[in-house]
mmCIF file of N, CA and C in Angstrom:
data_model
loop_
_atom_site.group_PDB
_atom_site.id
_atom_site.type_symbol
_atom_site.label_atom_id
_atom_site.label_comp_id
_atom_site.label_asym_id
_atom_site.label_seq_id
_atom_site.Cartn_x
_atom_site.Cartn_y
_atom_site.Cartn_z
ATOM 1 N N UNK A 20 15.237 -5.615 13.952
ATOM 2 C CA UNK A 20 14.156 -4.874 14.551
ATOM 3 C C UNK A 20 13.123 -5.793 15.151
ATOM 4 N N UNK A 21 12.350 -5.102 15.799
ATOM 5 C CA UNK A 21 11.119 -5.976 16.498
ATOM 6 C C UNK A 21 9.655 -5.754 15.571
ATOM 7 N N UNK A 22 8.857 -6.411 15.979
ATOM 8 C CA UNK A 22 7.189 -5.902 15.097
ATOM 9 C C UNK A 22 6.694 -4.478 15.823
ATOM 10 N N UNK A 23 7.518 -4.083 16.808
ATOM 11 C CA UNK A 23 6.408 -2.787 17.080
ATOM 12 C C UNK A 23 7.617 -1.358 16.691
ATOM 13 N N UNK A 24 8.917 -1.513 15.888
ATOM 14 C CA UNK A 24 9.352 -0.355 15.820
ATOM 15 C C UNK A 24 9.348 0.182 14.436
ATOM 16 N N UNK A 25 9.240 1.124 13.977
ATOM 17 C CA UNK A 25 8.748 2.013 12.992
ATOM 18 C C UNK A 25 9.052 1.273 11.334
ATOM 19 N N UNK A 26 10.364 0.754 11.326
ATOM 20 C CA UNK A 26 10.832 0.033 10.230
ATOM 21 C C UNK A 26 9.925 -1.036 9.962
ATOM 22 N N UNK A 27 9.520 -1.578 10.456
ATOM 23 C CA UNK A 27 8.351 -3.060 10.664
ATOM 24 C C UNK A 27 6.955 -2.313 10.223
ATOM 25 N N UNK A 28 6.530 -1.548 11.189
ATOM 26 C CA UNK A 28 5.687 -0.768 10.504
ATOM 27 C C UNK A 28 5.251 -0.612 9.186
ATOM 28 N N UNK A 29 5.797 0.712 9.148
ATOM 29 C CA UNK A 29 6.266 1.023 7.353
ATOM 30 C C UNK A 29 6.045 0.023 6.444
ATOM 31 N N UNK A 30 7.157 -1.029 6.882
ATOM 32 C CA UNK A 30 7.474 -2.219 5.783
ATOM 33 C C UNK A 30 5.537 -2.809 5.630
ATOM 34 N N UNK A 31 5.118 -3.169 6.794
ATOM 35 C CA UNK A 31 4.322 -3.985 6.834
ATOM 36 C C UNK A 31 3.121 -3.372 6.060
ATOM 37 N N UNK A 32 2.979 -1.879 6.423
ATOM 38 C CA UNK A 32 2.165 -1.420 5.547
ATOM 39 C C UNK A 32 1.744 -0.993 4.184
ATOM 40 N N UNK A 33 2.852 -1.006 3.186
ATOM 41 C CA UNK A 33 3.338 -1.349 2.397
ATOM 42 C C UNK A 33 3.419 -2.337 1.378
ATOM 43 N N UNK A 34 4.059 -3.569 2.258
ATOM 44 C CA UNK A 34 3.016 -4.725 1.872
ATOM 45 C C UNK A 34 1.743 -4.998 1.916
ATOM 46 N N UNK A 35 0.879 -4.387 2.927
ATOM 47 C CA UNK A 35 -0.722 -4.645 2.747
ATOM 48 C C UNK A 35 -1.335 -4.029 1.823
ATOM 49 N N UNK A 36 -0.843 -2.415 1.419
ATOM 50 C CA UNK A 36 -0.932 -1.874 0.746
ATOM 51 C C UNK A 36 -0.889 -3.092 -0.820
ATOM 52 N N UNK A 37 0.041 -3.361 -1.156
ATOM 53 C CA UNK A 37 1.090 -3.763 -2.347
ATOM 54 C C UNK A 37 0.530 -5.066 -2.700
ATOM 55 N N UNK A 38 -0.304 -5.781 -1.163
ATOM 56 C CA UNK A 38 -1.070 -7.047 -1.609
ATOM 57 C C UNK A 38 -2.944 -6.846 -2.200
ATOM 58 N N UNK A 39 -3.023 -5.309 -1.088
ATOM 59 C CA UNK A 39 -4.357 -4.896 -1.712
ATOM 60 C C UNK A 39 -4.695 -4.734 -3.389
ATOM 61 N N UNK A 40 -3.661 -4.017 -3.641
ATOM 62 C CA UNK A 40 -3.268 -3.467 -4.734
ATOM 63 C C UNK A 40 -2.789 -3.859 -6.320
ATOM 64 N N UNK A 41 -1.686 -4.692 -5.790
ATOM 65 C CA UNK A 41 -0.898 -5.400 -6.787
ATOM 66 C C UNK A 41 -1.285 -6.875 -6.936
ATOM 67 N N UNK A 42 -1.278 -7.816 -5.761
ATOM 68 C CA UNK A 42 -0.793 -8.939 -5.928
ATOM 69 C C UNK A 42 -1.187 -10.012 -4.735
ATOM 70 N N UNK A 43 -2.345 -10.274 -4.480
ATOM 71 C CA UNK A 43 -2.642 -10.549 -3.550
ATOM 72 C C UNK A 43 -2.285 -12.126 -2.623
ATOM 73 N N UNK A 44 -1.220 -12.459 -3.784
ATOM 74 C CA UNK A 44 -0.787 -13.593 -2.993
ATOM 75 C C UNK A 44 0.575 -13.870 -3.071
ATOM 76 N N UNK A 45 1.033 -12.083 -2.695
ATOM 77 C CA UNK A 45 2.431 -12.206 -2.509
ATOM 78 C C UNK A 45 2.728 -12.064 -1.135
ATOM 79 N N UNK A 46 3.796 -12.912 -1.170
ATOM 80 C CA UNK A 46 3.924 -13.193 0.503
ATOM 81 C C UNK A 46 5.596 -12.304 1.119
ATOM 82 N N UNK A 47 5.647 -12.414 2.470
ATOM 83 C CA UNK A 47 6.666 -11.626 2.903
ATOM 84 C C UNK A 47 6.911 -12.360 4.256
ATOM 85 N N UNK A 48 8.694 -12.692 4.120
ATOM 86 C CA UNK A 48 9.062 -13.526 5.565
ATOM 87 C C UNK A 48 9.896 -12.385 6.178
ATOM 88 N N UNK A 49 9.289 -11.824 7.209
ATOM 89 C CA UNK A 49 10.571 -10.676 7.643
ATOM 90 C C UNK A 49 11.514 -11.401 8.859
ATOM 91 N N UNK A 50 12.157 -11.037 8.886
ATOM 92 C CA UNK A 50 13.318 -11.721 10.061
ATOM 93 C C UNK A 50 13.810 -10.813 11.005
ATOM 94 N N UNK A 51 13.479 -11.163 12.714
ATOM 95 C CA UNK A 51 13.644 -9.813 13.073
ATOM 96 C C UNK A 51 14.699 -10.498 14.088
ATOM 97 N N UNK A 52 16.085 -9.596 14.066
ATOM 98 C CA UNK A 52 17.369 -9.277 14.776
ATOM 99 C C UNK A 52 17.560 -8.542 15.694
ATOM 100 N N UNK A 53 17.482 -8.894 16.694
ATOM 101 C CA UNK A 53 17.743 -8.402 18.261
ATOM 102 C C UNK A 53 19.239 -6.772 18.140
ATOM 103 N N UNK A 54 20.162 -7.231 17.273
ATOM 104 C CA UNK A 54 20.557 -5.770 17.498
ATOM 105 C C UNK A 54 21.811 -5.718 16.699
ATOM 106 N N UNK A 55 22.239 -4.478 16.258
ATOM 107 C CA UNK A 55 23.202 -4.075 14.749
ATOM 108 C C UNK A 55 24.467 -4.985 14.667
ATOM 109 N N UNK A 56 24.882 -5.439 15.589
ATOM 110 C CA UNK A 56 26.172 -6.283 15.394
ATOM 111 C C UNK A 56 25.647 -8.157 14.747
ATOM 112 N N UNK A 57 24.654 -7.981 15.545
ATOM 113 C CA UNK A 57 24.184 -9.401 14.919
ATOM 114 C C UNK A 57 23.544 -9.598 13.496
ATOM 115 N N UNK A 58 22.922 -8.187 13.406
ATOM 116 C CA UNK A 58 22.242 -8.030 12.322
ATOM 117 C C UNK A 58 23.230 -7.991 11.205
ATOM 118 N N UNK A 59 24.278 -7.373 11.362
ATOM 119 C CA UNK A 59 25.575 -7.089 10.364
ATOM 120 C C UNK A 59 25.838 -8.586 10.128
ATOM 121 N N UNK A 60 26.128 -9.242 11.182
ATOM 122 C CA UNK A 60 26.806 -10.645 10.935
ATOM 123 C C UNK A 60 25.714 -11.693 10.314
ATOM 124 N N UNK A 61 24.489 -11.502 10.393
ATOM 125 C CA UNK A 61 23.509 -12.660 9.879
ATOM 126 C C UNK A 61 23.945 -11.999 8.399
ATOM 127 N N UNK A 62 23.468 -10.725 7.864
ATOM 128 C CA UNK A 62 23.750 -10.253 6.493
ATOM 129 C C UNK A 62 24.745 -10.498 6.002
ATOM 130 N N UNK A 63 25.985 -10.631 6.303
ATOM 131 C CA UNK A 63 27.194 -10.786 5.882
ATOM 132 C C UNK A 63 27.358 -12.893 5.936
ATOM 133 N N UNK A 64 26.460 -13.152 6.489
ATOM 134 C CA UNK A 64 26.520 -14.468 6.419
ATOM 135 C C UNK A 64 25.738 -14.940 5.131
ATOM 136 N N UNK A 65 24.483 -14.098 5.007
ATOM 137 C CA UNK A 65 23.450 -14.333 3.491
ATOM 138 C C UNK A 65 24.279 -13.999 3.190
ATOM 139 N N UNK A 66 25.483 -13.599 2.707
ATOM 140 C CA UNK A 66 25.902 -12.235 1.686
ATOM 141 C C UNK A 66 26.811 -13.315 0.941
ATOM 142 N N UNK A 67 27.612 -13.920 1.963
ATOM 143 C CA UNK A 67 28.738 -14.978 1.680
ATOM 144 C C UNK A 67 28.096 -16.132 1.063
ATOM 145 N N UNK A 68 26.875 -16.452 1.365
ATOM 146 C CA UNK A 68 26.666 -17.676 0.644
ATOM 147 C C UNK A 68 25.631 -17.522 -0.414
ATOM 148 N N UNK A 69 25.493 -15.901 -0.513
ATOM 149 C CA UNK A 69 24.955 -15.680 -2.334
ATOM 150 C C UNK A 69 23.223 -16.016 -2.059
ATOM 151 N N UNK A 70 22.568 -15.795 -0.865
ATOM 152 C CA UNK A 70 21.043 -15.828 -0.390
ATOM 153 C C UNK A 70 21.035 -14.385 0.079
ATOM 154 N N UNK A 71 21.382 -13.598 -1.021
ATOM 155 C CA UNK A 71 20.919 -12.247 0.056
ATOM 156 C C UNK A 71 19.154 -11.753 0.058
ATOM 157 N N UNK A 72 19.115 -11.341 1.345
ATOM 158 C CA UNK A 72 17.625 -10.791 1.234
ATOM 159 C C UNK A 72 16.881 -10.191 0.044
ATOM 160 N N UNK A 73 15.823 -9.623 -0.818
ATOM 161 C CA UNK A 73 15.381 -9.076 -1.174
ATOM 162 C C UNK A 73 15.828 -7.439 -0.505
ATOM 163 N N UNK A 74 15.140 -7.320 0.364
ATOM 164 C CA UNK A 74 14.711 -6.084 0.972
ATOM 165 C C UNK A 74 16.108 -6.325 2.056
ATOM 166 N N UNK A 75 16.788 -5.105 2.537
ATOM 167 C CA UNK A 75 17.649 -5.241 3.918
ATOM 168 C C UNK A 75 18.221 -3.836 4.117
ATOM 169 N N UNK A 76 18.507 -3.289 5.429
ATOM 170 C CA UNK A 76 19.048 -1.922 5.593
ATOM 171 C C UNK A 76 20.910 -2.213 5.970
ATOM 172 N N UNK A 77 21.056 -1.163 4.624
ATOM 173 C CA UNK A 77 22.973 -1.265 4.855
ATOM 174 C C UNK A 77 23.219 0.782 4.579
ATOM 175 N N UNK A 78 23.906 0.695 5.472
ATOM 176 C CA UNK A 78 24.063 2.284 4.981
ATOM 177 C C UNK A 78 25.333 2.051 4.258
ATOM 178 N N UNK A 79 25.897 3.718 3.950
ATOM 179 C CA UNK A 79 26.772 3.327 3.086
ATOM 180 C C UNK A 79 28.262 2.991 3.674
ATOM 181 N N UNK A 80 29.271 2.658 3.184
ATOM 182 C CA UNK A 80 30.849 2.037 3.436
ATOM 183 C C UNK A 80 31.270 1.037 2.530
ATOM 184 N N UNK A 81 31.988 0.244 3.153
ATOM 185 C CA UNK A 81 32.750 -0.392 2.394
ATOM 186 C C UNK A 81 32.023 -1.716 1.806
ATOM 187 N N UNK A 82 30.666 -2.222 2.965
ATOM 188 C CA UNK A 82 30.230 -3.514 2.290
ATOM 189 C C UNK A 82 29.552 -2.925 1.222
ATOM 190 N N UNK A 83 28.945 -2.015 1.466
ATOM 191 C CA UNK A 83 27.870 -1.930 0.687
ATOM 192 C C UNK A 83 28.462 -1.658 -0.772
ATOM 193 N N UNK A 84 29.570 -0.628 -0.884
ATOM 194 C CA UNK A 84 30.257 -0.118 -1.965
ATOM 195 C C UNK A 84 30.532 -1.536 -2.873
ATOM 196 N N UNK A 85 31.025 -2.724 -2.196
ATOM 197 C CA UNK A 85 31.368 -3.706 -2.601
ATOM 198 C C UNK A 85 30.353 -4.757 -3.273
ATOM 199 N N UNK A 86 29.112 -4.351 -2.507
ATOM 200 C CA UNK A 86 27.981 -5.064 -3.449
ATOM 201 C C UNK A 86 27.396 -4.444 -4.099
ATOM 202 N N UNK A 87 27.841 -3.186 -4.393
ATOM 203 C CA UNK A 87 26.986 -1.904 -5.707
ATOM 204 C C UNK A 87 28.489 -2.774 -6.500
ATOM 205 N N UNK A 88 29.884 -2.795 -6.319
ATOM 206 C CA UNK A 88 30.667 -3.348 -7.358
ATOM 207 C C UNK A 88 30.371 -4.624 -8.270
ATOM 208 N N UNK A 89 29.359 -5.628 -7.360
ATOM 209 C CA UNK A 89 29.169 -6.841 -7.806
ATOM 210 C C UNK A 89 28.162 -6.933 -7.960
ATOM 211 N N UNK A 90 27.416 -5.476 -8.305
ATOM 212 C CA UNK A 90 26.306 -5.614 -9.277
ATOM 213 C C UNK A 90 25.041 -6.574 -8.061
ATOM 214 N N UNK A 91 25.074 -6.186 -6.794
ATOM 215 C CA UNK A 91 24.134 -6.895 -5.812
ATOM 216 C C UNK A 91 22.769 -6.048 -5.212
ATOM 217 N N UNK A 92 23.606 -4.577 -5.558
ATOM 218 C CA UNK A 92 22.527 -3.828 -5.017
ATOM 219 C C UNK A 92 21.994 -2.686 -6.332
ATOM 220 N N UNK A 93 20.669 -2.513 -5.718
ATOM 221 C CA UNK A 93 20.342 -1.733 -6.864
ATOM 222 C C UNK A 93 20.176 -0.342 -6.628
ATOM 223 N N UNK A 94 20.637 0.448 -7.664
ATOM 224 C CA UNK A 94 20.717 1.691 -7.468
ATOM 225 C C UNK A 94 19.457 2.974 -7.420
ATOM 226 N N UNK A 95 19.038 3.255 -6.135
ATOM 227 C CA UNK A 95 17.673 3.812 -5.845
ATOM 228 C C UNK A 95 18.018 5.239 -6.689
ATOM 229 N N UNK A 96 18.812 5.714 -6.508
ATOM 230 C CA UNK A 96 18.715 7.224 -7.530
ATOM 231 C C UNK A 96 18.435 6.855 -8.680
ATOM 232 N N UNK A 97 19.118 6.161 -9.376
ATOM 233 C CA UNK A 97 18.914 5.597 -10.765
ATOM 234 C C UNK A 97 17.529 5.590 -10.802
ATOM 235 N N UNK A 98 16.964 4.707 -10.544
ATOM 236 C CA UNK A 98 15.543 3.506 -10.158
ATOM 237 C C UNK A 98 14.508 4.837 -10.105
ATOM 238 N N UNK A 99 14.486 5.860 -9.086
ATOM 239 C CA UNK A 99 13.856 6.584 -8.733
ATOM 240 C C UNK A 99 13.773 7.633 -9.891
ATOM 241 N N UNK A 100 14.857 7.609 -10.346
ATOM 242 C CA UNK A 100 15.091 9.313 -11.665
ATOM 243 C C UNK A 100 14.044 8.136 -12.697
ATOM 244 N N UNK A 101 14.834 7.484 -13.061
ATOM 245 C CA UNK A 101 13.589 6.610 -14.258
ATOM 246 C C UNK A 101 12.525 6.456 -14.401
ATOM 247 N N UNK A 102 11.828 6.244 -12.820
ATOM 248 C CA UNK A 102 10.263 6.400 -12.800
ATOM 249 C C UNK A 102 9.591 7.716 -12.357
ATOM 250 N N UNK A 103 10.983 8.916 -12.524
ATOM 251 C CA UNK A 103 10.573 9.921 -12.515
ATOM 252 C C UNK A 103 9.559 10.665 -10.995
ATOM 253 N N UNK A 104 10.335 9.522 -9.761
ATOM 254 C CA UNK A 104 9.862 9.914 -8.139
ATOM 255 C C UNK A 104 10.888 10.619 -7.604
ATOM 256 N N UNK A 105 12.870 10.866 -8.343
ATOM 257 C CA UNK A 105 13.164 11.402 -7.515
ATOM 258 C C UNK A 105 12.841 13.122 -6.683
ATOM 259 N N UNK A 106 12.298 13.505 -7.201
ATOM 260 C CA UNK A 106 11.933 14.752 -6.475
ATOM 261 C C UNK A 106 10.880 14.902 -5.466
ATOM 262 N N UNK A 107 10.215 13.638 -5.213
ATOM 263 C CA UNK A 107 9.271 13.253 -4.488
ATOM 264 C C UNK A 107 9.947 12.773 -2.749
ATOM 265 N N UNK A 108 11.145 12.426 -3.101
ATOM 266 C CA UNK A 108 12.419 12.164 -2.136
ATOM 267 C C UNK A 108 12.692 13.647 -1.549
ATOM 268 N N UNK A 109 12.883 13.687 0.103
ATOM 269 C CA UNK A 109 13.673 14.924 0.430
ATOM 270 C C UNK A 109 15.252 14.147 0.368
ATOM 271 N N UNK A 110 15.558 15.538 -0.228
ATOM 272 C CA UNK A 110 16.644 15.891 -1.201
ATOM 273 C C UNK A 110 18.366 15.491 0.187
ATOM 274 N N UNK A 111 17.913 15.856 1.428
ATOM 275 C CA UNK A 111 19.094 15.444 1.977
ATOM 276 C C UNK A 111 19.053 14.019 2.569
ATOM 277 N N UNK A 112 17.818 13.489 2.618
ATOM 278 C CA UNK A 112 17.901 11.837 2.567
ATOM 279 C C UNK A 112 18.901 11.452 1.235
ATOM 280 N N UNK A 113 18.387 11.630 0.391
ATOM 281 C CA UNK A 113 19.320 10.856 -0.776
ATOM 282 C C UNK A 113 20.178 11.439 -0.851
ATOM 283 N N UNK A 114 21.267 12.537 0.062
ATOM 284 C CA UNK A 114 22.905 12.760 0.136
ATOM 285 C C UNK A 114 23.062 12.001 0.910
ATOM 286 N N UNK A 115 22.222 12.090 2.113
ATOM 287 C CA UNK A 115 23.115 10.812 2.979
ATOM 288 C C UNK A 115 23.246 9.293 2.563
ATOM 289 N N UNK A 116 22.600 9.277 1.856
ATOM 290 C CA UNK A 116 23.008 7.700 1.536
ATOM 291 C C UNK A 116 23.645 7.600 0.229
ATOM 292 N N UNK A 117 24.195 8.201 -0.660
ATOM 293 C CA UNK A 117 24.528 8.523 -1.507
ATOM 294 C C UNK A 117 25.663 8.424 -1.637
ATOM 295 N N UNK A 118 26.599 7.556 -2.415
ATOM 296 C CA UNK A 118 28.340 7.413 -2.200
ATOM 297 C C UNK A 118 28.463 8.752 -3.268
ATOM 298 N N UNK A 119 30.207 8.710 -2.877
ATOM 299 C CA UNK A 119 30.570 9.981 -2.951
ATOM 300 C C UNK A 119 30.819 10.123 -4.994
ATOM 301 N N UNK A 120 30.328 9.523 -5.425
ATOM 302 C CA UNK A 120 30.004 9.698 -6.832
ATOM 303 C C UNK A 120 28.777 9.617 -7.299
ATOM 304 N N UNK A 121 27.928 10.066 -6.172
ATOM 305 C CA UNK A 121 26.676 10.233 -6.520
ATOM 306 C C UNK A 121 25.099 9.425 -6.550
ATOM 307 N N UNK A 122 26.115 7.620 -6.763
ATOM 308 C CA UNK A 122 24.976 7.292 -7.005
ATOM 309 C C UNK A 122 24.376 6.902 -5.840
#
């Protein structure tokens, strides 16, 4: 993404939020990728050499299934039911991203 499209946004505000708030000398390097094929291939390049991002957008398939197997990604339904926000979520966002066992 670039600094002026909605994902950057969000993110950024968030963090200002999160530095107001929480932690004021936590820092954030975002990396911005000109477009989905490259973006796939830089991720899959962190991915291979075990530097994966913190934060990164993967919808769901086969990589992703493969790093919920190896224990890489963390599970937002889970995460969310525990701190007791999932209902705070609209309800067909978290089907769509949702593998087909739910989590």
């Amino acid at each position: 993404g670039n600094n002026n499209n909605g994902d950057f946004r969000a993110l950024k505000a968030i963090y200002e939020q999160y530095r107001k708030e929480v932690n004021p000398n936590f820092k954030m390097e975002v990396e911005s990728i000109p477009n989905q094929s490259q973006y796939f291939q830089k991720l899959q390049t962190y991915i291979a050499s075990n530097q994966m991002p913190d934060l990164f957008k993967l919808p769901n398939g086969p990589l992703a299934e493969t790093l919920v197997k190896q224990g890489k990604l963390v599970d937002m339904k889970k995460t969310l039911t525990d701190f007791g926000k999932l209902d705070q979520f609209n309800k067909s966002v978290i089907d769509f991203l949702s593998f087909e066992d739910g989590s």
